[in-house]
Amino acid sequence: MNPVIALARAEVLQLLRNKTTAAMVLVLPVVFAAMFLFGPGAQDWDLAITMLLVGAQGLSVYISTTAAIAARRQDLSLKRLRAGELPDLAILAGVLSPFAVIGVAQCVLLTGVVFIAGAPVPDNPLGLVVAIVGGVAVNAAVGLLTAAFTASAEAAQITTAPFFFAGLGGAIWALTTATPWATVLPGGAIAALVGGGDVLRPLASLVVWTAVAAALGLRYTKWDPRD
């Protein structure tokens, strides 16, 4: 078996053993979906899809990735893996990939639920695909960066709050105003893509966020437990 795939498989088993992380990845996004689909304003489909994507990506990918990497560093798993033959990038890819795959799957499933509930098919389906894949990539990359400054899985509840709420705020900003500046934030870029407008500007925003966060995350990743 490919070492990265084997590491990813082990990460999935670790995730399922941790009830808190498993609930965040598997249960909370479903609760989030029910809140938007059955609450007031459920007929505002752009709002529903955008907030479902931003919320699911933030919970299942960003916060979970940050907590997982911090936990693996704290229990010395990362340090032991680094002593083996796998390069640093492969180790991090093995830890991150399960959350990225789960994030994409959840986004596709939740979007499908919205369509079943009556949402019209978007005029530009490509924008929705970019919103799902690009949003997951951004949240995984920023999760890696945030984990570098997170001492433990418990501390991730605090360190992830600014970016998580900035994502939600950016989405609301884009949904309630016509300013193109909202796409500077990942949440705003996702909202713009869901809305079916210009793809290039929000795509560029997501690519820049992903590239910068990944580069900084790789540079500042700590392999030994933080004080």
Short mmCIF file of C-alpha atoms in Angstrom, two decimals:
data_model
loop_
_atom_site.label_atom_id
_atom_site.label_comp_id
_atom_site.label_asym_id
_atom_site.label_seq_id
_atom_site.Cartn_x
_atom_site.Cartn_y
_atom_site.Cartn_z
CA MET A 1 0.00 0.00 0.00
CA ASN A 2 1.20 3.52 -0.80
CA PRO A 3 2.65 5.04 2.43
CA VAL A 4 0.61 8.25 2.07
CA ILE A 5 -2.61 6.25 1.60
CA ALA A 6 -1.72 4.07 4.58
CA LEU A 7 -1.15 7.18 6.69
CA ALA A 8 -4.43 8.66 5.50
CA ARG A 9 -6.23 5.42 6.41
CA ALA A 10 -4.70 5.52 9.89
CA GLU A 11 -5.85 9.14 10.22
CA VAL A 12 -9.43 8.13 9.39
CA LEU A 13 -9.31 5.46 12.11
CA GLN A 14 -7.99 8.04 14.58
CA LEU A 15 -10.78 10.41 13.57
CA LEU A 16 -13.46 7.79 14.19
CA ARG A 17 -12.03 6.99 17.62
CA ASN A 18 -12.17 10.65 18.67
CA LYS A 19 -15.85 11.31 19.37
CA THR A 20 -15.46 15.09 19.45
CA THR A 21 -13.70 15.30 16.09
CA ALA A 22 -15.98 12.70 14.54
CA ALA A 23 -19.04 14.65 15.66
CA MET A 24 -17.61 17.87 14.23
CA VAL A 25 -16.87 16.24 10.90
CA LEU A 26 -19.92 14.02 10.52
CA VAL A 27 -22.74 15.51 12.60
CA LEU A 28 -22.38 19.28 12.85
CA PRO A 29 -22.54 19.95 9.09
CA VAL A 30 -25.80 17.98 8.95
CA VAL A 31 -27.20 20.12 11.77
CA PHE A 32 -25.99 23.17 9.87
CA ALA A 33 -27.86 21.93 6.79
CA ALA A 34 -31.09 21.41 8.71
CA MET A 35 -30.84 24.90 10.17
CA PHE A 36 -30.66 26.57 6.76
CA LEU A 37 -33.03 24.28 4.89
CA PHE A 38 -35.85 24.25 7.39
CA GLY A 39 -35.40 27.62 9.04
CA PRO A 40 -36.73 30.98 7.85
CA GLY A 41 -35.11 32.12 4.61
CA ALA A 42 -34.73 28.59 3.31
CA GLN A 43 -35.98 29.81 -0.07
CA ASP A 44 -32.98 32.10 -0.48
CA TRP A 45 -31.08 29.37 -2.26
CA ASP A 46 -27.84 31.31 -2.85
CA LEU A 47 -27.71 32.05 0.87
CA ALA A 48 -28.49 28.44 1.80
CA ILE A 49 -25.88 26.90 -0.51
CA THR A 50 -23.20 29.46 0.34
CA MET A 51 -23.57 29.15 4.09
CA LEU A 52 -23.74 25.37 3.90
CA LEU A 53 -20.49 25.25 1.92
CA VAL A 54 -18.68 27.79 4.08
CA GLY A 55 -19.91 26.15 7.28
CA ALA A 56 -19.14 22.58 6.25
CA GLN A 57 -15.70 23.49 4.93
CA GLY A 58 -14.93 25.48 8.06
CA LEU A 59 -16.01 22.73 10.45
CA SER A 60 -15.03 19.54 8.64
CA VAL A 61 -11.86 20.77 6.97
CA TYR A 62 -10.43 23.87 8.65
CA ILE A 63 -11.15 23.31 12.34
CA SER A 64 -10.75 19.53 12.14
CA THR A 65 -7.46 19.79 10.25
CA THR A 66 -6.06 22.26 12.77
CA ALA A 67 -7.10 20.10 15.71
CA ALA A 68 -5.80 16.89 14.11
CA ILE A 69 -2.34 18.24 13.31
CA ALA A 70 -2.04 19.84 16.75
CA ALA A 71 -3.06 16.55 18.39
CA ARG A 72 -0.64 14.47 16.30
CA ARG A 73 2.18 16.86 17.21
CA GLN A 74 1.24 16.83 20.88
CA ASP A 75 1.28 13.01 21.13
CA LEU A 76 4.58 12.91 19.18
CA SER A 77 3.05 11.10 16.19
CA LEU A 78 4.39 13.67 13.75
CA LYS A 79 7.87 13.44 15.25
CA ARG A 80 7.88 9.64 14.98
CA LEU A 81 6.65 9.78 11.38
CA ARG A 82 9.34 12.29 10.50
CA ALA A 83 11.98 9.86 11.77
CA GLY A 84 10.93 7.40 9.06
CA GLU A 85 11.37 7.45 5.31
CA LEU A 86 8.42 9.66 4.37
CA PRO A 87 9.27 13.27 3.42
CA ASP A 88 7.59 16.08 5.34
CA LEU A 89 5.19 16.90 2.51
CA ALA A 90 3.99 13.29 2.27
CA ILE A 91 3.37 13.13 6.03
CA LEU A 92 1.29 16.30 5.99
CA ALA A 93 -0.56 15.14 2.87
CA GLY A 94 -1.46 11.90 4.64
CA VAL A 95 -2.86 13.79 7.62
CA LEU A 96 -4.73 16.38 5.56
CA SER A 97 -6.17 14.23 2.77
CA PRO A 98 -8.94 12.48 4.76
CA PHE A 99 -10.39 15.81 5.86
CA ALA A 100 -10.19 17.19 2.33
CA VAL A 101 -11.96 14.14 0.89
CA ILE A 102 -14.64 14.24 3.59
CA GLY A 103 -15.07 17.97 3.02
CA VAL A 104 -15.65 17.56 -0.72
CA ALA A 105 -18.04 14.65 -0.15
CA GLN A 106 -20.03 16.61 2.41
CA CYS A 107 -20.27 19.67 0.19
CA VAL A 108 -21.51 17.57 -2.74
CA LEU A 109 -24.03 15.77 -0.52
CA LEU A 110 -25.34 18.95 1.12
CA THR A 111 -25.60 20.73 -2.22
CA GLY A 112 -27.54 17.77 -3.58
CA VAL A 113 -29.93 18.01 -0.63
CA VAL A 114 -30.54 21.68 -1.42
CA PHE A 115 -31.35 20.83 -5.05
CA ILE A 116 -33.72 18.08 -3.92
CA ALA A 117 -35.39 20.62 -1.63
CA GLY A 118 -36.19 22.77 -4.67
CA ALA A 119 -33.20 24.94 -5.47
CA PRO A 120 -32.81 25.68 -9.20
CA VAL A 121 -29.79 24.31 -11.04
CA PRO A 122 -27.20 27.12 -11.22
CA ASP A 123 -26.63 28.93 -14.51
CA ASN A 124 -22.90 28.28 -14.17
CA PRO A 125 -22.31 24.82 -12.61
CA LEU A 126 -18.54 25.31 -13.01
CA GLY A 127 -18.67 28.08 -10.42
CA LEU A 128 -20.26 25.71 -7.91
CA VAL A 129 -17.58 23.07 -8.56
CA VAL A 130 -14.84 25.67 -8.05
CA ALA A 131 -16.55 26.84 -4.84
CA ILE A 132 -16.49 23.29 -3.46
CA VAL A 133 -12.97 22.27 -4.49
CA GLY A 134 -11.40 25.69 -3.99
CA GLY A 135 -13.06 26.20 -0.62
CA VAL A 136 -11.84 22.85 0.65
CA ALA A 137 -8.30 23.61 -0.58
CA VAL A 138 -8.26 27.00 1.18
CA ASN A 139 -9.52 25.57 4.45
CA ALA A 140 -7.01 22.71 4.41
CA ALA A 141 -4.12 25.09 3.70
CA VAL A 142 -5.16 27.62 6.34
CA GLY A 143 -5.75 24.74 8.76
CA LEU A 144 -2.13 23.67 8.27
CA LEU A 145 -0.96 27.22 8.93
CA THR A 146 -3.18 27.68 11.99
CA ALA A 147 -1.98 24.37 13.43
CA ALA A 148 1.57 25.73 13.46
CA PHE A 149 0.46 28.19 16.14
CA THR A 150 -1.92 25.86 18.01
CA ALA A 151 -0.55 24.06 21.06
CA SER A 152 -3.22 21.37 21.36
CA ALA A 153 -6.45 20.06 19.87
CA GLU A 154 -8.37 21.86 22.61
CA ALA A 155 -6.67 25.17 21.79
CA ALA A 156 -7.89 24.83 18.19
CA GLN A 157 -11.32 25.95 19.39
CA ILE A 158 -9.76 29.36 20.05
CA THR A 159 -7.12 29.70 17.33
CA THR A 160 -9.52 28.79 14.53
CA ALA A 161 -12.24 31.25 15.55
CA PRO A 162 -10.93 34.35 13.68
CA PHE A 163 -10.65 32.71 10.26
CA PHE A 164 -13.83 30.67 10.67
CA PHE A 165 -15.93 33.73 11.46
CA ALA A 166 -14.11 35.77 8.81
CA GLY A 167 -15.23 33.14 6.31
CA LEU A 168 -18.84 33.46 7.40
CA GLY A 169 -18.55 37.25 7.48
CA GLY A 170 -17.07 37.38 3.99
CA ALA A 171 -19.91 35.25 2.66
CA ILE A 172 -22.55 37.51 4.24
CA TRP A 173 -20.73 40.60 2.93
CA ALA A 174 -20.79 39.24 -0.61
CA LEU A 175 -24.42 38.17 -0.34
CA THR A 176 -25.65 41.52 0.95
CA THR A 177 -23.58 43.92 -1.15
CA ALA A 178 -22.50 44.19 -4.76
CA THR A 179 -18.89 45.16 -4.02
CA PRO A 180 -16.25 43.00 -5.73
CA TRP A 181 -14.00 43.56 -2.70
CA ALA A 182 -15.95 40.88 -0.84
CA THR A 183 -14.21 38.24 -2.95
CA VAL A 184 -10.93 39.11 -1.23
CA LEU A 185 -12.12 36.88 1.62
CA PRO A 186 -12.57 33.16 0.88
CA GLY A 187 -16.16 33.20 2.09
CA GLY A 188 -16.94 36.08 -0.24
CA ALA A 189 -15.28 34.28 -3.13
CA ILE A 190 -17.40 31.18 -2.50
CA ALA A 191 -20.57 33.31 -2.35
CA ALA A 192 -19.67 34.94 -5.67
CA LEU A 193 -19.09 31.55 -7.29
CA VAL A 194 -22.38 30.16 -5.99
CA GLY A 195 -24.16 33.25 -7.29
CA GLY A 196 -23.09 32.41 -10.82
CA GLY A 197 -21.19 35.58 -11.62
CA ASP A 198 -17.62 36.06 -12.78
CA VAL A 199 -15.47 33.00 -12.00
CA LEU A 200 -11.99 34.42 -12.55
CA ARG A 201 -11.87 36.97 -9.71
CA PRO A 202 -13.08 34.63 -6.91
CA LEU A 203 -11.01 31.76 -8.35
CA ALA A 204 -7.90 33.94 -8.23
CA SER A 205 -8.69 34.83 -4.62
CA LEU A 206 -9.00 31.17 -3.61
CA VAL A 207 -5.79 30.23 -5.44
CA VAL A 208 -3.82 33.03 -3.75
CA TRP A 209 -5.18 32.16 -0.30
CA THR A 210 -4.35 28.48 -0.80
CA ALA A 211 -0.85 29.08 -2.15
CA VAL A 212 0.17 31.61 0.50
CA ALA A 213 -1.33 29.65 3.41
CA ALA A 214 0.24 26.38 2.23
CA ALA A 215 3.67 27.98 1.79
CA LEU A 216 3.55 29.61 5.22
CA GLY A 217 2.12 26.48 6.80
CA LEU A 218 4.96 24.33 5.44
CA ARG A 219 7.49 26.89 6.61
CA TYR A 220 6.18 27.26 10.16
CA THR A 221 4.96 23.71 10.86
CA LYS A 222 6.23 22.51 14.21
CA TRP A 223 7.06 18.82 14.61
CA ASP A 224 7.80 18.85 18.35
CA PRO A 225 5.13 19.66 20.97
CA ARG A 226 4.59 23.37 21.49
CA ASP A 227 4.87 24.89 24.96
#
